[in-house]
Amino acid sequence: QSVLTQPPSVSGAPGQRVTISCTGSSSNIGAGYDVHWYQQLPGTAPKLLIYGNSNRPSGVPDRFSGSKSGTSASLAITGLQAEDEADYYCQSYDSSLSGHVFGTGTKVTVL
Amino acid sequence: EVQLVQSGAEVKKPGESLKISCKGSGYSFTSYWIGWVRQMPGKGLEWMGIIYPGDSDTRYSPSFQGQVTISADKSISTAYLQWSSLKASDTAMYYCARSETGIFGDWFDPWGQGTLVTVSS
């Protein structure tokens, strides 16, 4: 069982804005550790989407943005497109486990 | 181009041993941690452990400590994940990924293409 909780699914129509939450605790996000986000398209390996809470690697569209506050973080997708249909995972470090942890994952469906 | 290339799919029987690999290229292999991640069929990502090829310092998730062994051969820029006695519950896709170090936490980029391990009698 993951220590980072995400909603199982979110959906939106093309062009809409959706957000995905990632809820942690005082031993991970709340302890000041950064949150990173990955996109996993069907049948492919995960790909880095956001690092250091809000930074986009080169090549990632600015439709994707991240934020962090307290013991939670969020990923927002604006101008939703059909190609954004995928699973999304948050990731951080947990001091109690002395290791990296992933969120439970969220499936984004474009209606 | 920084790249991680993993070994091919494996089909094994319960009780057999297995070692899968992850070869890095396009960067200094000894200067970055390499992590392993499990994804069971239809499930999420689970961090298994991480190794620093420069000195073979290795850390394991409590969930995987004693269940697998992570190693590296820096002379051929390759990291490994191995099992001494596979179980059906080890059936999963396994990914390796390079760890990038940040001030307040590390992230994984890039990722290998994955190695599918199927354990069945």
PDB file of C-alpha atoms in Angstrom:
ATOM      1  CA  GLN A   1       0.000   0.000   0.000  1.00  0.00           C
ATOM      2  CA  SER A   2       1.384   3.375  -1.049  1.00  0.00           C
ATOM      3  CA  VAL A   3       1.921   6.242   1.389  1.00  0.00           C
ATOM      4  CA  LEU A   4       0.942   8.767  -1.319  1.00  0.00           C
ATOM      5  CA  THR A   5      -2.769   8.764  -2.156  1.00  0.00           C
ATOM      6  CA  GLN A   6      -4.206   9.811  -5.515  1.00  0.00           C
ATOM      7  CA  PRO A   7      -7.776   9.630  -6.852  1.00  0.00           C
ATOM      8  CA  PRO A   8      -8.217   6.459  -8.954  1.00  0.00           C
ATOM      9  CA  SER A   9      -9.606   8.373 -11.903  1.00  0.00           C
ATOM     10  CA  VAL A  10     -10.413  11.808 -13.267  1.00  0.00           C
ATOM     11  CA  SER A  11     -12.050  12.731 -16.555  1.00  0.00           C
ATOM     12  CA  GLY A  12     -12.752  15.767 -18.674  1.00  0.00           C
ATOM     13  CA  ALA A  13     -13.822  16.870 -22.107  1.00  0.00           C
ATOM     14  CA  PRO A  14     -11.270  18.048 -24.655  1.00  0.00           C
ATOM     15  CA  GLY A  15     -10.121  21.554 -23.829  1.00  0.00           C
ATOM     16  CA  GLN A  16     -11.104  21.350 -20.181  1.00  0.00           C
ATOM     17  CA  ARG A  17      -8.870  21.576 -17.117  1.00  0.00           C
ATOM     18  CA  VAL A  18      -8.385  18.634 -14.768  1.00  0.00           C
ATOM     19  CA  THR A  19      -6.376  18.336 -11.571  1.00  0.00           C
ATOM     20  CA  ILE A  20      -4.896  15.310  -9.824  1.00  0.00           C
ATOM     21  CA  SER A  21      -4.131  15.422  -6.122  1.00  0.00           C
ATOM     22  CA  CYS A  22      -1.345  13.585  -4.305  1.00  0.00           C
ATOM     23  CA  THR A  23      -1.818  13.419  -0.539  1.00  0.00           C
ATOM     24  CA  GLY A  24       1.066  12.454   1.713  1.00  0.00           C
ATOM     25  CA  SER A  25       2.105  12.990   5.317  1.00  0.00           C
ATOM     26  CA  SER A  26       4.654  14.585   7.626  1.00  0.00           C
ATOM     27  CA  SER A  27       7.291  11.982   6.716  1.00  0.00           C
ATOM     28  CA  ASN A  28       7.272  12.699   2.990  1.00  0.00           C
ATOM     29  CA  ILE A  29       5.666  15.719   1.295  1.00  0.00           C
ATOM     30  CA  GLY A  30       5.051  17.476   4.615  1.00  0.00           C
ATOM     31  CA  ALA A  31       8.696  16.997   5.588  1.00  0.00           C
ATOM     32  CA  GLY A  32       9.719  19.205   2.680  1.00  0.00           C
ATOM     33  CA  TYR A  33      10.639  16.573   0.131  1.00  0.00           C
ATOM     34  CA  ASP A  34       9.897  17.478  -3.472  1.00  0.00           C
ATOM     35  CA  VAL A  35       7.119  15.867  -5.503  1.00  0.00           C
ATOM     36  CA  HIS A  36       7.634  14.631  -9.052  1.00  0.00           C
ATOM     37  CA  TRP A  37       5.073  13.473 -11.608  1.00  0.00           C
ATOM     38  CA  TYR A  38       5.149  10.812 -14.324  1.00  0.00           C
ATOM     39  CA  GLN A  39       2.897  10.031 -17.263  1.00  0.00           C
ATOM     40  CA  GLN A  40       2.461   6.427 -18.367  1.00  0.00           C
ATOM     41  CA  LEU A  41       0.779   6.020 -21.735  1.00  0.00           C
ATOM     42  CA  PRO A  42      -0.860   2.627 -22.354  1.00  0.00           C
ATOM     43  CA  GLY A  43       1.708  -0.111 -22.888  1.00  0.00           C
ATOM     44  CA  THR A  44       4.724   2.143 -22.387  1.00  0.00           C
ATOM     45  CA  ALA A  45       7.267   2.985 -19.699  1.00  0.00           C
ATOM     46  CA  PRO A  46       6.623   5.948 -17.381  1.00  0.00           C
ATOM     47  CA  LYS A  47       7.943   9.308 -18.530  1.00  0.00           C
ATOM     48  CA  LEU A  48       8.968  12.240 -16.338  1.00  0.00           C
ATOM     49  CA  LEU A  49       6.400  15.039 -16.557  1.00  0.00           C
ATOM     50  CA  ILE A  50       7.184  17.391 -13.646  1.00  0.00           C
ATOM     51  CA  TYR A  51      10.204  17.464 -11.321  1.00  0.00           C
ATOM     52  CA  GLY A  52      10.891  19.493  -8.190  1.00  0.00           C
ATOM     53  CA  ASN A  53       7.166  20.189  -7.615  1.00  0.00           C
ATOM     54  CA  SER A  54       6.671  22.513 -10.567  1.00  0.00           C
ATOM     55  CA  ASN A  55       9.456  22.213 -13.161  1.00  0.00           C
ATOM     56  CA  ARG A  56       8.829  20.850 -16.647  1.00  0.00           C
ATOM     57  CA  PRO A  57      11.569  18.955 -18.486  1.00  0.00           C
ATOM     58  CA  SER A  58      12.357  20.090 -21.987  1.00  0.00           C
ATOM     59  CA  GLY A  59       9.688  18.909 -24.416  1.00  0.00           C
ATOM     60  CA  VAL A  60       6.813  18.724 -21.934  1.00  0.00           C
ATOM     61  CA  PRO A  61       3.975  21.053 -22.993  1.00  0.00           C
ATOM     62  CA  ASP A  62       3.181  23.978 -20.711  1.00  0.00           C
ATOM     63  CA  ARG A  63      -0.365  22.595 -20.437  1.00  0.00           C
ATOM     64  CA  PHE A  64       1.058  20.523 -17.597  1.00  0.00           C
ATOM     65  CA  SER A  65       1.807  22.247 -14.296  1.00  0.00           C
ATOM     66  CA  GLY A  66       2.549  21.155 -10.759  1.00  0.00           C
ATOM     67  CA  SER A  67       2.247  22.658  -7.303  1.00  0.00           C
ATOM     68  CA  LYS A  68       2.805  21.656  -3.689  1.00  0.00           C
ATOM     69  CA  SER A  69       1.371  22.860  -0.399  1.00  0.00           C
ATOM     70  CA  GLY A  70       1.664  21.360   3.053  1.00  0.00           C
ATOM     71  CA  THR A  71       1.317  17.584   2.862  1.00  0.00           C
ATOM     72  CA  SER A  72      -0.175  17.559  -0.649  1.00  0.00           C
ATOM     73  CA  ALA A  73       0.706  18.247  -4.243  1.00  0.00           C
ATOM     74  CA  SER A  74      -1.295  18.674  -7.431  1.00  0.00           C
ATOM     75  CA  LEU A  75      -0.866  18.171 -11.151  1.00  0.00           C
ATOM     76  CA  ALA A  76      -3.013  20.279 -13.462  1.00  0.00           C
ATOM     77  CA  ILE A  77      -3.651  19.640 -17.123  1.00  0.00           C
ATOM     78  CA  THR A  78      -5.189  22.539 -19.014  1.00  0.00           C
ATOM     79  CA  GLY A  79      -6.560  22.341 -22.533  1.00  0.00           C
ATOM     80  CA  LEU A  80      -7.046  18.592 -22.177  1.00  0.00           C
ATOM     81  CA  GLN A  81      -6.247  16.615 -25.335  1.00  0.00           C
ATOM     82  CA  ALA A  82      -7.004  13.052 -26.414  1.00  0.00           C
ATOM     83  CA  GLU A  83      -3.287  12.232 -26.240  1.00  0.00           C
ATOM     84  CA  ASP A  84      -3.299  13.050 -22.521  1.00  0.00           C
ATOM     85  CA  GLU A  85      -5.288   9.894 -21.783  1.00  0.00           C
ATOM     86  CA  ALA A  86      -2.871   7.952 -19.568  1.00  0.00           C
ATOM     87  CA  ASP A  87      -2.009   6.969 -16.011  1.00  0.00           C
ATOM     88  CA  TYR A  88      -0.299   9.596 -13.856  1.00  0.00           C
ATOM     89  CA  TYR A  89       1.843   8.961 -10.771  1.00  0.00           C
ATOM     90  CA  CYS A  90       3.325  11.255  -8.157  1.00  0.00           C
ATOM     91  CA  GLN A  91       6.606  10.374  -6.418  1.00  0.00           C
ATOM     92  CA  SER A  92       8.506  11.647  -3.400  1.00  0.00           C
ATOM     93  CA  TYR A  93      10.877  10.499  -0.654  1.00  0.00           C
ATOM     94  CA  ASP A  94       9.754   9.153   2.699  1.00  0.00           C
ATOM     95  CA  SER A  95      12.031   9.540   5.718  1.00  0.00           C
ATOM     96  CA  SER A  96      10.234   6.848   7.746  1.00  0.00           C
ATOM     97  CA  LEU A  97      10.756   4.280   4.995  1.00  0.00           C
ATOM     98  CA  SER A  98      14.162   5.711   4.043  1.00  0.00           C
ATOM     99  CA  GLY A  99      13.253   5.368   0.407  1.00  0.00           C
ATOM    100  CA  HIS A 100      11.348   6.651  -2.579  1.00  0.00           C
ATOM    101  CA  VAL A 101       7.581   6.238  -2.781  1.00  0.00           C
ATOM    102  CA  PHE A 102       5.068   6.441  -5.610  1.00  0.00           C
ATOM    103  CA  GLY A 103       1.460   7.515  -5.481  1.00  0.00           C
ATOM    104  CA  THR A 104      -1.382   5.086  -6.083  1.00  0.00           C
ATOM    105  CA  GLY A 105      -1.850   6.378  -9.631  1.00  0.00           C
ATOM    106  CA  THR A 106      -4.653   8.205 -11.443  1.00  0.00           C
ATOM    107  CA  LYS A 107      -6.199   7.274 -14.753  1.00  0.00           C
ATOM    108  CA  VAL A 108      -7.114  10.298 -16.855  1.00  0.00           C
ATOM    109  CA  THR A 109      -9.916   9.763 -19.359  1.00  0.00           C
ATOM    110  CA  VAL A 110     -10.710  12.243 -22.104  1.00  0.00           C
ATOM    111  CA  LEU A 111     -14.452  12.141 -22.740  1.00  0.00           C
TER     112      LEU A 111
ATOM    113  CA  GLU B   1      21.295  10.717 -25.827  1.00  0.00           C
ATOM    114  CA  VAL B   2      20.929   9.290 -22.332  1.00  0.00           C
ATOM    115  CA  GLN B   3      19.432   5.830 -22.648  1.00  0.00           C
ATOM    116  CA  LEU B   4      18.694   2.765 -20.522  1.00  0.00           C
ATOM    117  CA  VAL B   5      18.163  -0.497 -22.403  1.00  0.00           C
ATOM    118  CA  GLN B   6      16.806  -3.487 -20.526  1.00  0.00           C
ATOM    119  CA  SER B   7      17.086  -7.187 -21.283  1.00  0.00           C
ATOM    120  CA  GLY B   8      14.237  -9.058 -22.935  1.00  0.00           C
ATOM    121  CA  ALA B   9      11.146 -10.737 -21.572  1.00  0.00           C
ATOM    122  CA  GLU B  10      11.571 -13.856 -19.450  1.00  0.00           C
ATOM    123  CA  VAL B  11       9.322 -16.842 -18.758  1.00  0.00           C
ATOM    124  CA  LYS B  12      10.360 -18.878 -15.742  1.00  0.00           C
ATOM    125  CA  LYS B  13       9.032 -21.588 -13.437  1.00  0.00           C
ATOM    126  CA  PRO B  14       8.533 -21.126  -9.677  1.00  0.00           C
ATOM    127  CA  GLY B  15      11.731 -21.790  -7.776  1.00  0.00           C
ATOM    128  CA  GLU B  16      14.026 -20.843 -10.661  1.00  0.00           C
ATOM    129  CA  SER B  17      16.590 -18.062 -10.456  1.00  0.00           C
ATOM    130  CA  LEU B  18      16.742 -15.016 -12.719  1.00  0.00           C
ATOM    131  CA  LYS B  19      18.933 -11.981 -13.365  1.00  0.00           C
ATOM    132  CA  ILE B  20      17.702  -9.143 -15.582  1.00  0.00           C
ATOM    133  CA  SER B  21      19.826  -6.256 -16.790  1.00  0.00           C
ATOM    134  CA  CYS B  22      19.749  -2.546 -17.529  1.00  0.00           C
ATOM    135  CA  LYS B  23      22.530  -1.030 -19.668  1.00  0.00           C
ATOM    136  CA  GLY B  24      23.160   2.688 -19.535  1.00  0.00           C
ATOM    137  CA  SER B  25      24.649   4.798 -22.300  1.00  0.00           C
ATOM    138  CA  GLY B  26      25.159   8.443 -23.184  1.00  0.00           C
ATOM    139  CA  TYR B  27      26.273   9.534 -19.702  1.00  0.00           C
ATOM    140  CA  SER B  28      28.749   8.750 -16.912  1.00  0.00           C
ATOM    141  CA  PHE B  29      27.239   5.515 -15.569  1.00  0.00           C
ATOM    142  CA  THR B  30      29.178   5.688 -12.307  1.00  0.00           C
ATOM    143  CA  SER B  31      27.881   9.145 -11.384  1.00  0.00           C
ATOM    144  CA  TYR B  32      24.143   8.497 -11.105  1.00  0.00           C
ATOM    145  CA  TRP B  33      22.018   6.206  -8.969  1.00  0.00           C
ATOM    146  CA  ILE B  34      19.950   3.595 -10.838  1.00  0.00           C
ATOM    147  CA  GLY B  35      16.600   2.539  -9.382  1.00  0.00           C
ATOM    148  CA  TRP B  36      14.349  -0.461  -9.999  1.00  0.00           C
ATOM    149  CA  VAL B  37      10.548  -0.244 -10.075  1.00  0.00           C
ATOM    150  CA  ARG B  38       7.971  -3.051 -10.156  1.00  0.00           C
ATOM    151  CA  GLN B  39       4.583  -2.841 -11.864  1.00  0.00           C
ATOM    152  CA  MET B  40       2.361  -5.856 -11.348  1.00  0.00           C
ATOM    153  CA  PRO B  41      -0.329  -6.541 -13.973  1.00  0.00           C
ATOM    154  CA  GLY B  42      -2.915  -3.751 -13.927  1.00  0.00           C
ATOM    155  CA  LYS B  43      -1.350  -2.150 -10.855  1.00  0.00           C
ATOM    156  CA  GLY B  44       0.713   0.892  -9.916  1.00  0.00           C
ATOM    157  CA  LEU B  45       4.421   1.601  -9.586  1.00  0.00           C
ATOM    158  CA  GLU B  46       6.403   0.287  -6.594  1.00  0.00           C
ATOM    159  CA  TRP B  47       9.941   1.422  -5.782  1.00  0.00           C
ATOM    160  CA  MET B  48      12.143  -1.614  -5.107  1.00  0.00           C
ATOM    161  CA  GLY B  49      15.592  -0.236  -4.496  1.00  0.00           C
ATOM    162  CA  ILE B  50      18.491   1.760  -5.848  1.00  0.00           C
ATOM    163  CA  ILE B  51      22.223   1.378  -6.491  1.00  0.00           C
ATOM    164  CA  TYR B  52      25.100   3.785  -7.027  1.00  0.00           C
ATOM    165  CA  PRO B  53      27.333   2.056  -9.596  1.00  0.00           C
ATOM    166  CA  GLY B  54      30.322   4.162  -8.601  1.00  0.00           C
ATOM    167  CA  ASP B  55      30.767   2.298  -5.298  1.00  0.00           C
ATOM    168  CA  SER B  56      27.857  -0.220  -5.402  1.00  0.00           C
ATOM    169  CA  ASP B  57      26.127   1.438  -2.433  1.00  0.00           C
ATOM    170  CA  THR B  58      22.661  -0.155  -2.459  1.00  0.00           C
ATOM    171  CA  ARG B  59      19.421   0.672  -0.669  1.00  0.00           C
ATOM    172  CA  TYR B  60      16.244  -1.433  -0.632  1.00  0.00           C
ATOM    173  CA  SER B  61      12.591  -0.732   0.014  1.00  0.00           C
ATOM    174  CA  PRO B  62      11.536  -2.576   3.194  1.00  0.00           C
ATOM    175  CA  SER B  63       8.989  -4.425   1.040  1.00  0.00           C
ATOM    176  CA  PHE B  64      11.714  -5.904  -1.161  1.00  0.00           C
ATOM    177  CA  GLN B  65      14.641  -6.285   1.271  1.00  0.00           C
ATOM    178  CA  GLY B  66      15.714  -9.914   1.228  1.00  0.00           C
ATOM    179  CA  GLN B  67      13.481 -10.734  -1.750  1.00  0.00           C
ATOM    180  CA  VAL B  68      15.745  -9.468  -4.532  1.00  0.00           C
ATOM    181  CA  THR B  69      19.366  -8.458  -5.046  1.00  0.00           C
ATOM    182  CA  ILE B  70      20.438  -5.324  -6.897  1.00  0.00           C
ATOM    183  CA  SER B  71      23.965  -5.120  -8.290  1.00  0.00           C
ATOM    184  CA  ALA B  72      25.985  -3.326 -10.953  1.00  0.00           C
ATOM    185  CA  ASP B  73      29.035  -3.899 -13.150  1.00  0.00           C
ATOM    186  CA  LYS B  74      30.479  -0.482 -13.881  1.00  0.00           C
ATOM    187  CA  SER B  75      32.952  -1.895 -16.386  1.00  0.00           C
ATOM    188  CA  ILE B  76      30.054  -2.567 -18.764  1.00  0.00           C
ATOM    189  CA  SER B  77      27.684   0.177 -17.523  1.00  0.00           C
ATOM    190  CA  THR B  78      25.052  -2.346 -16.496  1.00  0.00           C
ATOM    191  CA  ALA B  79      22.806  -2.699 -13.457  1.00  0.00           C
ATOM    192  CA  TYR B  80      21.086  -5.929 -12.474  1.00  0.00           C
ATOM    193  CA  LEU B  81      18.059  -7.171 -10.571  1.00  0.00           C
ATOM    194  CA  GLN B  82      18.069 -10.788  -9.515  1.00  0.00           C
ATOM    195  CA  TRP B  83      15.991 -13.414  -7.762  1.00  0.00           C
ATOM    196  CA  SER B  84      17.290 -16.676  -6.267  1.00  0.00           C
ATOM    197  CA  SER B  85      13.908 -18.407  -6.164  1.00  0.00           C
ATOM    198  CA  LEU B  86      11.046 -16.946  -8.160  1.00  0.00           C
ATOM    199  CA  LYS B  87       7.416 -17.070  -7.081  1.00  0.00           C
ATOM    200  CA  ALA B  88       4.289 -16.676  -9.178  1.00  0.00           C
ATOM    201  CA  SER B  89       3.731 -13.362  -7.398  1.00  0.00           C
ATOM    202  CA  ASP B  90       6.953 -12.025  -8.982  1.00  0.00           C
ATOM    203  CA  THR B  91       5.120 -11.873 -12.318  1.00  0.00           C
ATOM    204  CA  ALA B  92       5.337  -8.210 -13.300  1.00  0.00           C
ATOM    205  CA  MET B  93       6.948  -5.605 -15.513  1.00  0.00           C
ATOM    206  CA  TYR B  94      10.226  -4.349 -14.081  1.00  0.00           C
ATOM    207  CA  TYR B  95      11.663  -0.947 -14.980  1.00  0.00           C
ATOM    208  CA  CYS B  96      15.050   0.564 -14.324  1.00  0.00           C
ATOM    209  CA  ALA B  97      15.434   4.339 -14.210  1.00  0.00           C
ATOM    210  CA  ARG B  98      18.262   6.806 -13.669  1.00  0.00           C
ATOM    211  CA  SER B  99      17.931   8.939 -10.574  1.00  0.00           C
ATOM    212  CA  GLU B 100      18.504  12.680 -10.880  1.00  0.00           C
ATOM    213  CA  THR B 101      19.509  14.423  -7.669  1.00  0.00           C
ATOM    214  CA  GLY B 102      17.666  17.511  -6.470  1.00  0.00           C
ATOM    215  CA  ILE B 103      18.148  19.600  -3.349  1.00  0.00           C
ATOM    216  CA  PHE B 104      14.954  18.309  -1.764  1.00  0.00           C
ATOM    217  CA  GLY B 105      14.567  14.937  -3.405  1.00  0.00           C
ATOM    218  CA  ASP B 106      15.470  12.836  -6.400  1.00  0.00           C
ATOM    219  CA  TRP B 107      13.450  11.967  -9.479  1.00  0.00           C
ATOM    220  CA  PHE B 108      13.742   9.293 -12.166  1.00  0.00           C
ATOM    221  CA  ASP B 109      14.634  10.101 -15.751  1.00  0.00           C
ATOM    222  CA  PRO B 110      15.001   8.435 -18.168  1.00  0.00           C
ATOM    223  CA  TRP B 111      13.390   5.030 -17.776  1.00  0.00           C
ATOM    224  CA  GLY B 112      14.247   1.765 -19.468  1.00  0.00           C
ATOM    225  CA  GLN B 113      11.680   0.146 -21.732  1.00  0.00           C
ATOM    226  CA  GLY B 114      10.815  -2.482 -19.112  1.00  0.00           C
ATOM    227  CA  THR B 115      11.391  -6.222 -18.760  1.00  0.00           C
ATOM    228  CA  LEU B 116       8.338  -8.466 -18.450  1.00  0.00           C
ATOM    229  CA  VAL B 117       8.906 -11.379 -16.091  1.00  0.00           C
ATOM    230  CA  THR B 118       6.338 -14.183 -16.135  1.00  0.00           C
ATOM    231  CA  VAL B 119       6.549 -16.920 -13.514  1.00  0.00           C
ATOM    232  CA  SER B 120       4.277 -19.866 -14.169  1.00  0.00           C
ATOM    233  CA  SER B 121       4.362 -23.619 -13.737  1.00  0.00           C
TER     234      SER B 121
END
